[in-house]
Amino acid sequence: QGQLVQSGGGLVQPGGSLRLSCAASGFTLDRYSIGWFRLAPGKERERVACITSDDDSTYYAASVKGRFTISRDNAKNTVALQMNSLKPEDTAVYYCAADVSLCSDYRFDYWGQGTQVTVSS
């Protein structure tokens, strides 16, 4: 049985950085596009970044473009989300998900367990 295990997250001051990691066990991550989503209280789920399975094309929400970077390490079977210049409005629970489409159809086989990111002074 495959699963995605997330690490990273925590509390950071505005302007700070955090790195989230999403590691796959029981399956090969490079066969999937990987999306990072966030869910904040009172808000809809938002996909903040995605990296495709075919050529590692990346996509970002306008709210994080230029601040967040998604990357893949096939040797470690992981995908990371580097978050810089964090703002209080980035506070949310972040999830990674393995998508069988090319970041287009939201067809997920696996979800990570979620990790809290809190940006506050």
mmCIF file of C-alpha atoms in Angstrom:
data_model
loop_
_atom_site.group_PDB
_atom_site.id
_atom_site.type_symbol
_atom_site.label_atom_id
_atom_site.label_comp_id
_atom_site.label_asym_id
_atom_site.label_seq_id
_atom_site.Cartn_x
_atom_site.Cartn_y
_atom_site.Cartn_z
ATOM 1 C CA GLN A 1 0.000 0.000 0.000
ATOM 2 C CA GLY A 2 1.528 3.295 -1.081
ATOM 3 C CA GLN A 3 1.520 6.478 0.912
ATOM 4 C CA LEU A 4 2.832 10.024 0.921
ATOM 5 C CA VAL A 5 4.562 11.213 4.072
ATOM 6 C CA GLN A 6 5.045 14.924 4.624
ATOM 7 C CA SER A 7 7.647 16.676 6.732
ATOM 8 C CA GLY A 8 8.584 20.252 7.442
ATOM 9 C CA GLY A 9 6.271 23.082 8.316
ATOM 10 C CA GLY A 10 5.916 24.889 11.614
ATOM 11 C CA LEU A 11 5.911 28.455 12.860
ATOM 12 C CA VAL A 12 7.830 31.194 11.091
ATOM 13 C CA GLN A 13 7.886 34.973 11.199
ATOM 14 C CA PRO A 14 6.686 37.026 8.224
ATOM 15 C CA GLY A 15 9.411 37.213 5.614
ATOM 16 C CA GLY A 16 10.867 33.895 6.694
ATOM 17 C CA SER A 17 11.259 30.623 4.844
ATOM 18 C CA LEU A 18 10.154 27.038 5.258
ATOM 19 C CA ARG A 19 10.676 23.889 3.263
ATOM 20 C CA LEU A 20 8.072 21.157 2.994
ATOM 21 C CA SER A 21 8.909 17.668 1.820
ATOM 22 C CA CYS A 22 6.668 14.942 0.441
ATOM 23 C CA ALA A 23 8.138 11.439 0.349
ATOM 24 C CA ALA A 24 6.580 8.442 -1.335
ATOM 25 C CA SER A 25 6.726 4.914 -0.038
ATOM 26 C CA GLY A 26 5.392 1.857 -1.832
ATOM 27 C CA PHE A 27 5.381 3.487 -5.255
ATOM 28 C CA THR A 28 7.553 5.540 -7.578
ATOM 29 C CA LEU A 29 6.883 9.235 -7.326
ATOM 30 C CA ASP A 30 8.212 10.125 -10.784
ATOM 31 C CA ARG A 31 5.219 8.410 -12.389
ATOM 32 C CA TYR A 32 2.976 11.099 -10.936
ATOM 33 C CA SER A 33 2.485 14.798 -11.154
ATOM 34 C CA ILE A 34 2.665 16.206 -7.639
ATOM 35 C CA GLY A 35 0.592 19.066 -6.403
ATOM 36 C CA TRP A 36 0.834 21.063 -3.206
ATOM 37 C CA PHE A 37 -2.451 22.321 -1.804
ATOM 38 C CA ARG A 38 -3.374 24.385 1.196
ATOM 39 C CA LEU A 39 -6.489 24.743 3.267
ATOM 40 C CA ALA A 40 -7.035 27.650 5.609
ATOM 41 C CA PRO A 41 -10.013 28.161 7.936
ATOM 42 C CA GLY A 42 -12.904 29.748 6.119
ATOM 43 C CA LYS A 43 -11.220 29.472 2.733
ATOM 44 C CA GLU A 44 -11.455 27.055 -0.164
ATOM 45 C CA ARG A 45 -8.721 24.584 -0.907
ATOM 46 C CA GLU A 46 -6.100 26.149 -3.121
ATOM 47 C CA ARG A 47 -3.515 24.441 -5.263
ATOM 48 C CA VAL A 48 -0.355 26.463 -4.786
ATOM 49 C CA ALA A 49 2.058 24.513 -6.978
ATOM 50 C CA CYS A 50 2.303 21.491 -9.228
ATOM 51 C CA ILE A 51 5.069 19.662 -11.080
ATOM 52 C CA THR A 52 4.264 17.376 -13.988
ATOM 53 C CA SER A 53 5.310 13.774 -14.382
ATOM 54 C CA ASP A 54 6.424 14.047 -18.010
ATOM 55 C CA ASP A 55 8.867 16.943 -18.200
ATOM 56 C CA ASP A 56 8.779 18.524 -14.719
ATOM 57 C CA SER A 57 6.873 21.567 -15.925
ATOM 58 C CA THR A 58 5.813 23.660 -12.961
ATOM 59 C CA TYR A 59 2.686 25.656 -12.222
ATOM 60 C CA TYR A 60 2.057 28.147 -9.444
ATOM 61 C CA ALA A 61 -0.902 30.014 -8.062
ATOM 62 C CA ALA A 62 -0.678 33.749 -8.538
ATOM 63 C CA SER A 63 -0.681 34.170 -4.773
ATOM 64 C CA VAL A 64 2.669 32.366 -4.409
ATOM 65 C CA LYS A 65 4.397 32.870 -7.738
ATOM 66 C CA GLY A 66 7.914 34.176 -7.283
ATOM 67 C CA ARG A 67 7.994 33.107 -3.636
ATOM 68 C CA PHE A 68 7.407 29.336 -3.714
ATOM 69 C CA THR A 69 9.380 26.751 -5.676
ATOM 70 C CA ILE A 70 8.396 23.142 -6.262
ATOM 71 C CA SER A 71 11.079 20.589 -7.128
ATOM 72 C CA ARG A 72 11.470 16.872 -7.532
ATOM 73 C CA ASP A 73 14.305 14.552 -6.422
ATOM 74 C CA ASN A 74 13.720 11.218 -8.109
ATOM 75 C CA ALA A 75 16.715 9.599 -6.432
ATOM 76 C CA LYS A 76 15.120 10.254 -3.040
ATOM 77 C CA ASN A 77 11.554 9.716 -4.293
ATOM 78 C CA THR A 78 10.559 13.091 -2.875
ATOM 79 C CA VAL A 79 9.062 16.409 -3.921
ATOM 80 C CA ALA A 80 9.798 19.596 -2.026
ATOM 81 C CA LEU A 81 8.087 22.957 -1.708
ATOM 82 C CA GLN A 82 10.454 25.778 -0.820
ATOM 83 C CA MET A 83 8.523 28.717 0.583
ATOM 84 C CA ASN A 84 10.239 32.083 0.859
ATOM 85 C CA SER A 85 9.058 35.562 1.821
ATOM 86 C CA LEU A 86 6.219 34.028 3.776
ATOM 87 C CA LYS A 87 3.201 36.141 4.645
ATOM 88 C CA PRO A 88 0.550 35.714 7.339
ATOM 89 C CA GLU A 89 -1.950 34.838 4.618
ATOM 90 C CA ASP A 90 0.153 31.766 3.776
ATOM 91 C CA THR A 91 -0.941 30.256 7.082
ATOM 92 C CA ALA A 92 -2.746 26.994 6.337
ATOM 93 C CA VAL A 93 -2.499 23.236 6.429
ATOM 94 C CA TYR A 94 -0.491 22.123 3.422
ATOM 95 C CA TYR A 95 -1.009 18.829 1.620
ATOM 96 C CA CYS A 96 0.829 17.083 -1.182
ATOM 97 C CA ALA A 97 -1.022 14.863 -3.619
ATOM 98 C CA ALA A 98 -0.029 12.441 -6.375
ATOM 99 C CA ASP A 99 -1.948 13.228 -9.551
ATOM 100 C CA VAL A 100 -2.198 10.815 -12.483
ATOM 101 C CA SER A 101 -2.892 13.725 -14.842
ATOM 102 C CA LEU A 102 -0.428 16.408 -15.936
ATOM 103 C CA CYS A 103 -1.498 18.870 -13.240
ATOM 104 C CA SER A 104 -4.698 19.359 -15.227
ATOM 105 C CA ASP A 105 -7.510 17.040 -14.174
ATOM 106 C CA TYR A 106 -7.045 16.650 -10.432
ATOM 107 C CA ARG A 107 -7.110 12.865 -10.433
ATOM 108 C CA PHE A 108 -5.372 11.848 -7.229
ATOM 109 C CA ASP A 109 -4.190 8.432 -6.143
ATOM 110 C CA TYR A 110 -2.508 9.512 -2.908
ATOM 111 C CA TRP A 111 -2.597 12.368 -0.399
ATOM 112 C CA GLY A 112 -0.134 13.320 2.272
ATOM 113 C CA GLN A 113 -1.220 13.644 5.889
ATOM 114 C CA GLY A 114 -1.022 17.433 5.938
ATOM 115 C CA THR A 115 1.307 19.765 7.791
ATOM 116 C CA GLN A 116 0.576 23.062 9.527
ATOM 117 C CA VAL A 117 2.346 26.221 8.381
ATOM 118 C CA THR A 118 1.840 29.264 10.576
ATOM 119 C CA VAL A 119 3.246 32.655 9.640
ATOM 120 C CA SER A 120 3.057 35.033 12.565
ATOM 121 C CA SER A 121 5.146 37.502 14.494
#
